[in-house]
Tab-separated table of C-alpha atoms in Angstrom:
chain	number	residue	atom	x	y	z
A	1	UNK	CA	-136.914	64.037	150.641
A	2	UNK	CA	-135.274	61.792	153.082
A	3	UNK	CA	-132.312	61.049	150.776
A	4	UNK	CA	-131.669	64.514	150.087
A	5	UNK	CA	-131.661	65.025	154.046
A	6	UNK	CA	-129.345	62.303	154.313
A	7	UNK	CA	-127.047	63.823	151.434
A	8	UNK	CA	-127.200	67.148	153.097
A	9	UNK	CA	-126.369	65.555	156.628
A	10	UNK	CA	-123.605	63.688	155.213
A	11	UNK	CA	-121.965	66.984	152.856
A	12	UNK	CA	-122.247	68.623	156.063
A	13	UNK	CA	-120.341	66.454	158.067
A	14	UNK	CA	-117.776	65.748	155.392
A	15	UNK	CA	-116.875	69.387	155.473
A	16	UNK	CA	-117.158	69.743	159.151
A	17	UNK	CA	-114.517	66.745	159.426
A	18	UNK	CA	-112.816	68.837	156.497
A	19	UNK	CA	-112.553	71.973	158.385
A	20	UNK	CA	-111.246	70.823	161.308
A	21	UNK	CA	-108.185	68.808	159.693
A	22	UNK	CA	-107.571	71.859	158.024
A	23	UNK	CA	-107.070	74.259	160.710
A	24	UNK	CA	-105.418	71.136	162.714
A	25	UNK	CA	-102.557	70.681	159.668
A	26	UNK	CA	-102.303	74.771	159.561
A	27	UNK	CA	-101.957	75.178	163.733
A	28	UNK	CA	-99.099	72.377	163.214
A	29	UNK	CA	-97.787	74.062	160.173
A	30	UNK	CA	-97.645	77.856	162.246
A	31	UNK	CA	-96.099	75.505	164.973
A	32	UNK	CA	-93.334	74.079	162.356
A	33	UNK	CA	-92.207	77.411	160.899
A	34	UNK	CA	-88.794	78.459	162.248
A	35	UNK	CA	-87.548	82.180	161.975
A	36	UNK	CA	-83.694	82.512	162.191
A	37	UNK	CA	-82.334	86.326	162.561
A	38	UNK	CA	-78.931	87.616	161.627
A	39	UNK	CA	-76.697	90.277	163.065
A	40	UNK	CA	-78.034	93.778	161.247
A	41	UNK	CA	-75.576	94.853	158.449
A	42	UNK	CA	-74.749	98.562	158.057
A	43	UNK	CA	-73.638	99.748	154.570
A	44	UNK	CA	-73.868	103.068	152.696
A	45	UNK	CA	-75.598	102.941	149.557
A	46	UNK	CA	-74.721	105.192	146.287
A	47	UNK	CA	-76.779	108.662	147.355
A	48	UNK	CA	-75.615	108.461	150.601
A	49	UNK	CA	-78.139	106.541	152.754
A	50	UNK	CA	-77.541	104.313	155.436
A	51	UNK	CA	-78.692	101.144	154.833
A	52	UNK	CA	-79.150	98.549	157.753
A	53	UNK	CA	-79.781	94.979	156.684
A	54	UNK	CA	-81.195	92.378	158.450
A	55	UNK	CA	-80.573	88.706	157.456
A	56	UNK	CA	-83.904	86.749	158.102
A	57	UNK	CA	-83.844	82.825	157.303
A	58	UNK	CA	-87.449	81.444	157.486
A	59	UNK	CA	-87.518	77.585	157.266
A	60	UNK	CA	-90.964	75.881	156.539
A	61	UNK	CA	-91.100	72.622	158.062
A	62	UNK	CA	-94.374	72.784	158.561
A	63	UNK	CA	-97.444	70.394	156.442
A	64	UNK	CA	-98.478	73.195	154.129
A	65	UNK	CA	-97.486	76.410	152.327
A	66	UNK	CA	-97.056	79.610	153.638
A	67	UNK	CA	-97.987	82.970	151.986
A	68	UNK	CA	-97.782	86.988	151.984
A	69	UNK	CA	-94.864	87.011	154.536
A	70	UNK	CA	-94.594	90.570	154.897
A	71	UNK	CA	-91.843	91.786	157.198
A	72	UNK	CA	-92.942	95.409	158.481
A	73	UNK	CA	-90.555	97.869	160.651
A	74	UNK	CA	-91.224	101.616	161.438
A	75	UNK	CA	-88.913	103.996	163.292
A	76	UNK	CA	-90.308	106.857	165.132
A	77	UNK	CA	-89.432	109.586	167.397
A	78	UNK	CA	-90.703	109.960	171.368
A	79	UNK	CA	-92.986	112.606	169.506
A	80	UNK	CA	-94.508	109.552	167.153
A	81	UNK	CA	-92.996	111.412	164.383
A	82	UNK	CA	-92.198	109.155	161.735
A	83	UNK	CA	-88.488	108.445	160.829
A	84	UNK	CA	-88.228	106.031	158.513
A	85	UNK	CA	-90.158	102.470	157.599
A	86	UNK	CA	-89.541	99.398	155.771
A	87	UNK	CA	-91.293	96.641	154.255
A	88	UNK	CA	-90.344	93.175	153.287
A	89	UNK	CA	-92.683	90.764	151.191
A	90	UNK	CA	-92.150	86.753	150.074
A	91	UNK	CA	-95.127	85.644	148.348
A	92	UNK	CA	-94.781	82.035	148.810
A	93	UNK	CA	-93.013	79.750	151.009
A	94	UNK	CA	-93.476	76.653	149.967
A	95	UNK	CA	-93.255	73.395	152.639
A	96	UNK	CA	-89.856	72.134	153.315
A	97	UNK	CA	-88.702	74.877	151.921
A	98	UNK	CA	-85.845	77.416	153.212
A	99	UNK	CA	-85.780	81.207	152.619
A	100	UNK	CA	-83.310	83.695	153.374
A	101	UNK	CA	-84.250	87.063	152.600
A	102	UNK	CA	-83.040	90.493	153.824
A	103	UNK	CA	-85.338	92.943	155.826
A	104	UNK	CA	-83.402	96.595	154.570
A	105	UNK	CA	-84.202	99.530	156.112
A	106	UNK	CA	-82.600	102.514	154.469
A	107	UNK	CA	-82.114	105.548	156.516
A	108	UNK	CA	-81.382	109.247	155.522
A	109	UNK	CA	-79.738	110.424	157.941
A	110	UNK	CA	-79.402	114.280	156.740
A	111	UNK	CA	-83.220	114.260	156.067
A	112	UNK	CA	-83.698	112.741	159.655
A	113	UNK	CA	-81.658	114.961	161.430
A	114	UNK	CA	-82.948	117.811	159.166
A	115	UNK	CA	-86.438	117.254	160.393
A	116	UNK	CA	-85.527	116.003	163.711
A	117	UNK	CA	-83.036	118.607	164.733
A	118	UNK	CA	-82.928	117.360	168.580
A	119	UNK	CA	-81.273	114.076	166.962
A	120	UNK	CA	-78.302	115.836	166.473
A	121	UNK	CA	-77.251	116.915	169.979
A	122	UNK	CA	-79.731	114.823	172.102
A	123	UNK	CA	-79.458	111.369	173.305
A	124	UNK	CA	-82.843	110.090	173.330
A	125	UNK	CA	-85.096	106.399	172.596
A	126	UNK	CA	-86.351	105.932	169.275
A	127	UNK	CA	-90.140	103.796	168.711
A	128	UNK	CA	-89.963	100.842	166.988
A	129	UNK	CA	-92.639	99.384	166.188
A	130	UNK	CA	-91.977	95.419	164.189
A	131	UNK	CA	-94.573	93.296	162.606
A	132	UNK	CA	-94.398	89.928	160.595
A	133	UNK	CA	-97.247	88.855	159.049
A	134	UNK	CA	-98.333	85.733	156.982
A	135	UNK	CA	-100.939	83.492	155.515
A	136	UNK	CA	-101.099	80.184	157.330
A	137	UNK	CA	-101.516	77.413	154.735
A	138	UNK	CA	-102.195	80.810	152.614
A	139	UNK	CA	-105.702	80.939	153.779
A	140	UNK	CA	-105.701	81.875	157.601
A	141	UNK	CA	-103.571	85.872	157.894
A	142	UNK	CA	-101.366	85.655	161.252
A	143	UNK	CA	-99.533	88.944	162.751
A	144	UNK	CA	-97.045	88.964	165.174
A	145	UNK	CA	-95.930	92.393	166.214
A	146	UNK	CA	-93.980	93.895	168.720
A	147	UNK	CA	-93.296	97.956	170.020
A	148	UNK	CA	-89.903	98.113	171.561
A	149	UNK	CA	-87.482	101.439	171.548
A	150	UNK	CA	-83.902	101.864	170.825
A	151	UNK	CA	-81.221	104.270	172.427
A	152	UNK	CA	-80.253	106.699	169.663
A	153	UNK	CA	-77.231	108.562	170.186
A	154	UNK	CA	-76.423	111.965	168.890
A	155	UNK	CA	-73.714	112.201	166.836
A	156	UNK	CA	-72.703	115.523	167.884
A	157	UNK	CA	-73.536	115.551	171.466
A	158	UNK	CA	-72.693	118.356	173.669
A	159	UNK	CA	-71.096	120.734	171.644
A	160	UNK	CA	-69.464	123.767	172.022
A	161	UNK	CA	-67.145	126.378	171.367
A	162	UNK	CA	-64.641	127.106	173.708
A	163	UNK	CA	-63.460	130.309	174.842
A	164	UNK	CA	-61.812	131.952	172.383
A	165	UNK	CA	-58.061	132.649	172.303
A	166	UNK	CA	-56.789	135.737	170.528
A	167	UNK	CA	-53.133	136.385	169.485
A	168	UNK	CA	-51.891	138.700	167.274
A	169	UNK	CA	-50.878	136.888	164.077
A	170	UNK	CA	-49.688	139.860	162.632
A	171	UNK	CA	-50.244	143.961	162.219
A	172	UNK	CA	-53.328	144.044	160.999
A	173	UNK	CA	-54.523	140.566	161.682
A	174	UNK	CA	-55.183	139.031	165.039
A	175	UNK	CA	-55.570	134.822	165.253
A	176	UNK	CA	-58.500	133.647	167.075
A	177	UNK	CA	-58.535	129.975	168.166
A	178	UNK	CA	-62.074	128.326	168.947
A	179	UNK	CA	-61.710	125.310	170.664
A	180	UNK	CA	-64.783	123.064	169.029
A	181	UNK	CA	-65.879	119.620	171.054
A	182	UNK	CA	-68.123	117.530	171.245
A	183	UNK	CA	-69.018	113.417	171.903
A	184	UNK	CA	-70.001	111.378	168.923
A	185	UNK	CA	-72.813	108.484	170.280
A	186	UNK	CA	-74.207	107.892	167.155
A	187	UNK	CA	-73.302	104.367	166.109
A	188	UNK	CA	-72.025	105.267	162.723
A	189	UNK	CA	-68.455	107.315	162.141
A	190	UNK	CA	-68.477	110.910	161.970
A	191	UNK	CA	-66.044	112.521	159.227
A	192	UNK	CA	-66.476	116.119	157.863
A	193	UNK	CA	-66.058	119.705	158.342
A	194	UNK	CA	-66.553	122.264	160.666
A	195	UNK	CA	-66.880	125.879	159.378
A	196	UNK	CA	-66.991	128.507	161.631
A	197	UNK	CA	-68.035	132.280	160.167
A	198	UNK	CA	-67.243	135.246	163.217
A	199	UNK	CA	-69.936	137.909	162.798
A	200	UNK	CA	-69.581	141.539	164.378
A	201	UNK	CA	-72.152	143.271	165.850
A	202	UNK	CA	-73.238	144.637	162.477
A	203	UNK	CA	-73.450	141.183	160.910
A	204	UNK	CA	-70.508	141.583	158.690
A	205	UNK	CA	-68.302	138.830	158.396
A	206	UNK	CA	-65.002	139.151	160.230
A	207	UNK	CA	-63.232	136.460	159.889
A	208	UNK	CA	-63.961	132.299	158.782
A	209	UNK	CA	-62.315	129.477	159.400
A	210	UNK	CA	-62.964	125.443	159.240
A	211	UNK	CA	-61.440	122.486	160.410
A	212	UNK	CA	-61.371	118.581	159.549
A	213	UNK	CA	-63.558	116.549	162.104
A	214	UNK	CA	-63.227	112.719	162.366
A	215	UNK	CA	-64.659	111.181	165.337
A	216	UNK	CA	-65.505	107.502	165.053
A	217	UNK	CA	-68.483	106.174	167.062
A	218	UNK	CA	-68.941	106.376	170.967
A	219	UNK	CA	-65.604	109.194	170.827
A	220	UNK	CA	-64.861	112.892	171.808
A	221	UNK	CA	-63.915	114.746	169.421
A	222	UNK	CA	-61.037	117.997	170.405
A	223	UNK	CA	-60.422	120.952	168.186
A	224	UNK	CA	-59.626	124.320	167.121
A	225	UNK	CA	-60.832	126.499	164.436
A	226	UNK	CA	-58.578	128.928	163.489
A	227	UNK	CA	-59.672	132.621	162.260
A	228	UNK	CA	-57.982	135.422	161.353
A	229	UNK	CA	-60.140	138.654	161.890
A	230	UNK	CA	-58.269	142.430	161.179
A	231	UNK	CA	-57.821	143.586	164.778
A	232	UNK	CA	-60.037	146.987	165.140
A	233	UNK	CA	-63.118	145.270	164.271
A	234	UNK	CA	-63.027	142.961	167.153
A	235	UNK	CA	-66.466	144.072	169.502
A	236	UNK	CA	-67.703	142.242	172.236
A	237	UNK	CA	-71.195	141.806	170.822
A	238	UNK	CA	-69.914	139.102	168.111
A	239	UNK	CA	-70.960	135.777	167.698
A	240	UNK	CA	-69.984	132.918	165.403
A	241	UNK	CA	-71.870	130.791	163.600
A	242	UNK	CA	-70.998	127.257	162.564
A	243	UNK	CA	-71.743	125.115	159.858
A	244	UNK	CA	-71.584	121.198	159.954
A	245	UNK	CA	-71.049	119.062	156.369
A	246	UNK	CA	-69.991	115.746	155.925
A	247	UNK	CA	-71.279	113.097	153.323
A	248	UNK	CA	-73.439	111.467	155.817
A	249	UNK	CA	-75.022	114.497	156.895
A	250	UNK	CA	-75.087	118.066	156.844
A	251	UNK	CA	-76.259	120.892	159.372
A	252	UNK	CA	-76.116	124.548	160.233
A	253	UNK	CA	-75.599	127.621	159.772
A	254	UNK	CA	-76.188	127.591	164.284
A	255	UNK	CA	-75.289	130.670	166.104
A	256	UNK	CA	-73.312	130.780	169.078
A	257	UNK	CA	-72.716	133.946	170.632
A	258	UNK	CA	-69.343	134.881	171.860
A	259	UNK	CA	-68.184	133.550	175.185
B	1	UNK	CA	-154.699	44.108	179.617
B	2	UNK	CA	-152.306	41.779	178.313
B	3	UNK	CA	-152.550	44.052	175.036
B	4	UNK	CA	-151.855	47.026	177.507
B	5	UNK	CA	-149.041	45.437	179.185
B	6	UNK	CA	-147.066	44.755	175.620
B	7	UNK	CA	-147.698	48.321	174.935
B	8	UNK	CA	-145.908	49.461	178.114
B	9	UNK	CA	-143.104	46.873	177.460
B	10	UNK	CA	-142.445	48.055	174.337
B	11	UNK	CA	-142.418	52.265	175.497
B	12	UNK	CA	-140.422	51.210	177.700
B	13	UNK	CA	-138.147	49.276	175.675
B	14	UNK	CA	-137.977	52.012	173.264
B	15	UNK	CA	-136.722	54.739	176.150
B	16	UNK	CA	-133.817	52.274	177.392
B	17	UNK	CA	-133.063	52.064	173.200
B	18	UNK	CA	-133.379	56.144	173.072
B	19	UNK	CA	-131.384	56.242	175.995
B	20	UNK	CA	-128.578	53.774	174.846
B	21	UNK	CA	-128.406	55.805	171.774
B	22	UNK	CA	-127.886	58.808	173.291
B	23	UNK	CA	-125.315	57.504	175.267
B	24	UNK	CA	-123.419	55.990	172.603
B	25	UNK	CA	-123.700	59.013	170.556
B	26	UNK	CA	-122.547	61.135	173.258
B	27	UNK	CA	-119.673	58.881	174.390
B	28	UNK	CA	-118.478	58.670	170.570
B	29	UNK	CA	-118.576	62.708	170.623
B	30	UNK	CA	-116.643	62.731	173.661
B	31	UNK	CA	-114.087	59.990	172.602
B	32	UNK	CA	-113.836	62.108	169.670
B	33	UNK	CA	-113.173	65.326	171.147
B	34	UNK	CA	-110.852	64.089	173.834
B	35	UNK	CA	-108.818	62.852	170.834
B	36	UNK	CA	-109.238	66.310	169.100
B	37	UNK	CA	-108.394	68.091	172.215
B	38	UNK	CA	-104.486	66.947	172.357
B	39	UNK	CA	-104.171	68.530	169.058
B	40	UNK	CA	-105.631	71.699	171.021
B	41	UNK	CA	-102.382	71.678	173.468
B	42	UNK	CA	-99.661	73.504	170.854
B	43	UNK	CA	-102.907	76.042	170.547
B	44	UNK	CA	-103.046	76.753	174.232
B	45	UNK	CA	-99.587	78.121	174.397
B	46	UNK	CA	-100.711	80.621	171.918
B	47	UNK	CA	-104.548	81.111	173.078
B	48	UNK	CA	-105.036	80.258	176.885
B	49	UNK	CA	-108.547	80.130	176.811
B	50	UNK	CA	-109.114	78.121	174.092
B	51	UNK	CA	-109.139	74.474	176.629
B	52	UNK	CA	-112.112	76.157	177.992
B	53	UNK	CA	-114.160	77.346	175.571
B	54	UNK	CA	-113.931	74.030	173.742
B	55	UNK	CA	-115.026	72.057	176.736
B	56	UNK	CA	-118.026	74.475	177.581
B	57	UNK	CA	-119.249	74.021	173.983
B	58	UNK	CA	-118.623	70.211	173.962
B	59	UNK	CA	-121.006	70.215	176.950
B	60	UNK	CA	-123.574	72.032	175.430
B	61	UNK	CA	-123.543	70.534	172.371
B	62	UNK	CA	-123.699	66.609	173.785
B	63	UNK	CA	-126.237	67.991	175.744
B	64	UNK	CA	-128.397	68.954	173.116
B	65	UNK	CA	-127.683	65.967	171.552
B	66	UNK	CA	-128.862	63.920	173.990
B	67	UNK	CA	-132.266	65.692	174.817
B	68	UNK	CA	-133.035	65.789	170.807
B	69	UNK	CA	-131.710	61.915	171.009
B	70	UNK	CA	-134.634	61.521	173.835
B	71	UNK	CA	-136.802	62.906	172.018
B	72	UNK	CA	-136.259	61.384	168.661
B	73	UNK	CA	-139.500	60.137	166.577
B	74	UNK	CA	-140.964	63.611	167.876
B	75	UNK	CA	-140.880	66.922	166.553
B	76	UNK	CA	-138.988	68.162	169.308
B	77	UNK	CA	-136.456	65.999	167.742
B	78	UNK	CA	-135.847	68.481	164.944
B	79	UNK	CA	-136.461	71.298	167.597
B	80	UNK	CA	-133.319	70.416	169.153
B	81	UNK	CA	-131.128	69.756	166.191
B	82	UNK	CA	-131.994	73.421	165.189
B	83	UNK	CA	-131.310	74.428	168.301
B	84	UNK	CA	-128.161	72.406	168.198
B	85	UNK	CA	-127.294	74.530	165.093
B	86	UNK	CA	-128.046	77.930	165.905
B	87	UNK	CA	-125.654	77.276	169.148
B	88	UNK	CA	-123.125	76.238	166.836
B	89	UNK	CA	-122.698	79.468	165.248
B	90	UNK	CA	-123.862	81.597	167.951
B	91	UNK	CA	-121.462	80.397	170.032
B	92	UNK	CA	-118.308	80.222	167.268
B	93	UNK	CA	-119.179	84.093	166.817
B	94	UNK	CA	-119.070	85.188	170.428
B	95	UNK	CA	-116.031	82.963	171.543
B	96	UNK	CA	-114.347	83.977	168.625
B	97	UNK	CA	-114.769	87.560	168.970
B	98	UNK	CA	-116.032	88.258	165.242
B	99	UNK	CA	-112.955	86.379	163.942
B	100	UNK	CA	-110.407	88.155	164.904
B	101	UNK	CA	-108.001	86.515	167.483
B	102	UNK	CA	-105.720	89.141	169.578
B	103	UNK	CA	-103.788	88.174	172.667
B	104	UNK	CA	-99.800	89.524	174.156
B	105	UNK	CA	-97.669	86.637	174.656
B	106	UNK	CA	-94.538	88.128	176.462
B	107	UNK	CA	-94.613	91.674	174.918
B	108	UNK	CA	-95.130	90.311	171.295
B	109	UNK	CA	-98.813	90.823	169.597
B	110	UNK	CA	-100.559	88.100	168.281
B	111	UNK	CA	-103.291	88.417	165.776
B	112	UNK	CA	-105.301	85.625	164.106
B	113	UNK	CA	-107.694	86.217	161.510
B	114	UNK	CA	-109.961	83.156	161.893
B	115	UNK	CA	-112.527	85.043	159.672
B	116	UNK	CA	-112.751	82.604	156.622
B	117	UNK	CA	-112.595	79.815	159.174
B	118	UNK	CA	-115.528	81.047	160.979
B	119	UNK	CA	-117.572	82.099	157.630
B	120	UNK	CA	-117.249	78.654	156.699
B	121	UNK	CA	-118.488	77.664	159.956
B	122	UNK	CA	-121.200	79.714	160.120
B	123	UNK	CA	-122.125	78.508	156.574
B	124	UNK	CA	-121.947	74.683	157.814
B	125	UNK	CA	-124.081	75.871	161.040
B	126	UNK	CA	-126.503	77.214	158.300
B	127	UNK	CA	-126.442	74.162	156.341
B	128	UNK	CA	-127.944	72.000	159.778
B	129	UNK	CA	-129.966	74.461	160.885
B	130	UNK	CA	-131.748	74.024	157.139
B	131	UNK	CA	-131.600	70.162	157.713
B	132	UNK	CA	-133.224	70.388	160.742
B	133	UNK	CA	-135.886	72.751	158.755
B	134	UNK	CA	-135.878	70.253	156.252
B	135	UNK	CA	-136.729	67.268	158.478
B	136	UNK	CA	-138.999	69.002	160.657
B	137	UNK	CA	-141.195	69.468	157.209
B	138	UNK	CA	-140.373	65.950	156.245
B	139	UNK	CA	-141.800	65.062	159.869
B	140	UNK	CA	-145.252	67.450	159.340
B	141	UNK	CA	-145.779	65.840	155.673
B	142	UNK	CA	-145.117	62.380	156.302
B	143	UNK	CA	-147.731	63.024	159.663
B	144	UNK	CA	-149.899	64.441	157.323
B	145	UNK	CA	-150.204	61.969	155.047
B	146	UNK	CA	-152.088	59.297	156.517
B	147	UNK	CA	-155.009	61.549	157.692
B	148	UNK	CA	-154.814	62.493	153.679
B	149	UNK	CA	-155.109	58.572	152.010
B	150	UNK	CA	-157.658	58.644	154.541
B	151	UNK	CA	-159.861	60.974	153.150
């Protein structure tokens, strides 16, 4: 009986002594891992998403592997409304090793604006919520996460139609010019076309008319919308409505009422 | 009276041995954790606490080392060295909150799942708590059996 006590003491403390190298070699491992971040790349991919890339470069220097890096980001509105989330996974790292990797977060922009219409005219901070996670020494799960927001700005802030200006184009036609404005603060380019449809009182269609819009990022965009409309059906109860499309992103029909 | 006197001699020689034992043993623990503890220093940046919850358990557990060292050749002996085990794990599950190891370190999150860590733990804990089971019947029977070969 004694030996077996003396067998059990000993196991016991050989695994105690065990343990606590262990989790020394993984703190110093944790301690040795070195996360390098890029500038975020912005591309379009083939069905017209943005894409943002992040460049990550995790180097290992630590005593022992690392596994289940999993690089989590989620985008939300003020509202908690989900926008868009991305996920990133390495399944080893081995020691001395270095990885590069990139964290992409793709981004539909029509759908997002499509189900968060106040994106579209409304400066406003987006949630994001960041989260790395990995096994230490792939035994011992570690999270580091982080809730920060972003300024998001509306890539067709403030806009308008003008007063209208009406001459007569010809007999039977009179030309209306719309002035159309607005500020583009998204960070991304905006390039497409503005249609604007003139509706009587009786919602017939009067007169249409589009223009060309290109306003690059953090500009104000100035123009006019030309219509031609037959001149007795003119009344003052008309109102336009405008429709936004561009390959990024499409929006509308909108009315605007006249004046 | 002579015979008497040994007697005393050699109790008391035996407590100053008990005694130097103890202190050994608890200067060797304490030699060993202050050599442990610099490794605890990178930790501390992450886990404040964890400089004090190491040094409250390193006093408890030399003490109880020392009072079952004091009363060794008894069966308080083993009494303590259960004790000594039950604290172990006890204590690893409260200051460990169940495993799972949250703090905020300048706005970022920090979780640690020391569950496996502490199952093994717990399991080692186990493992002394049955060796001081163990002994104490080891103790009992080997008391036991001279009273039997008399018979």
């Amino acid at each position: 009986m004694k030996v077996s006590i003396r067998m059990i003491g000993l196991a016991t403390m050989f695994f105690w002594v065990f343990l606590i190298a262990y989790c020394v070699v993984a703190v110093y491992s944790f301690r040795d891992v070195q996360f390098e971040f890029g500038d975020p790349q912005t591309s379009m991919t083939q069905d017209d998403r943005m894409l943002v890339s992040l460049p990550m470069i995790i180097h290992n220097r630590g005593y022992s592997n690392l596994g289940n890096l999993n690089v989590t980001t989620r985008i939300a509105d003020t509202k908690d409304a989900l926008i868009t989330e991305a996920n990133s996974f390495v399944p080893v790292i081995k020691r001395n090793e270095e990885v590069i990797m990139f964290h992409n977060l793709t981004i539909d922009v029509e759908d997002m604006l499509q189900n968060h219409q106040d994106l579209m005219f409304v400066d406003t901070d987006l949630k994001i919520y960041q989260a790395v996670g990995m096994s230490i020494a792939e035994l011992v799960p570690v999270e580091a996460s982080s809730n920060s927001s972003t300024a998001w700005g509306a890539p067709l802030y403030g806009f308008a139609l003008g007063t209208p200006e009406y001459a007569l184009y010809n007999t039977t036609h009179i030309r209306v010019s719309v002035p159309v404005s607005f500020e583009n603060h998204a960070f991304f380019d905006v390039a497409g076309n503005i249609a604007v449809r003139m509706f009587s009182s009786d919602d017939l269609i009067i007169g249409q008319g589009q223009t060309a819009v290109y306003a690059p990022q953090h500009s104000t965009f100035s123009g006019i919308v030309e219509l031609y409309i037959v001149n007795l059906i003119l009344s003052r109860n008309a109102y336009f409505d405008v429709t936004f499309q561009s390959p990024l992103f499409s929006y509308g029909p909108w009315v605007i009422p006249l004046g | 009276m002579a015979e008497t006197k040994k007697s005393e001699q050699h109790k008391a020689r035996r407590i100053v041995l008990k005694i130097l034992k103890a202190t050994i043993k608890a200067t060797i623990v304490y030699v060993i954790y202050i050599f442990l503890s610099q490794f605890l220093v990178p930790i501390s940046t992450f886990m404040p606490g964890i400089q004090q919850v190491a040094e409250t358990f390193m006093m408890i557990y030399i003490a109880l080392m020392i009072i079952g060292e004091l009363t060794s050749g008894s069966i308080f002996q083993h009494f303590f060295g259960a004790a000594k085990a039950l604290f172990v794990i006890g204590y690893l599950l409260l200051s460990l909150n169940g495993g799972i190891f949250g703090f905020s370190l300048e706005g970022i999150n920090l979780m640690i799942d020391l569950r496996l860590f502490l199952m093994i733990a717990t399991l080692l804990g186990l493992l002394g708590l049955a060796k001081s089971v163990l002994q104490a019947i080891n103790y009992m029977s080997e008391k036991a059996e001279p009273a039997l070969s008399v018979i």
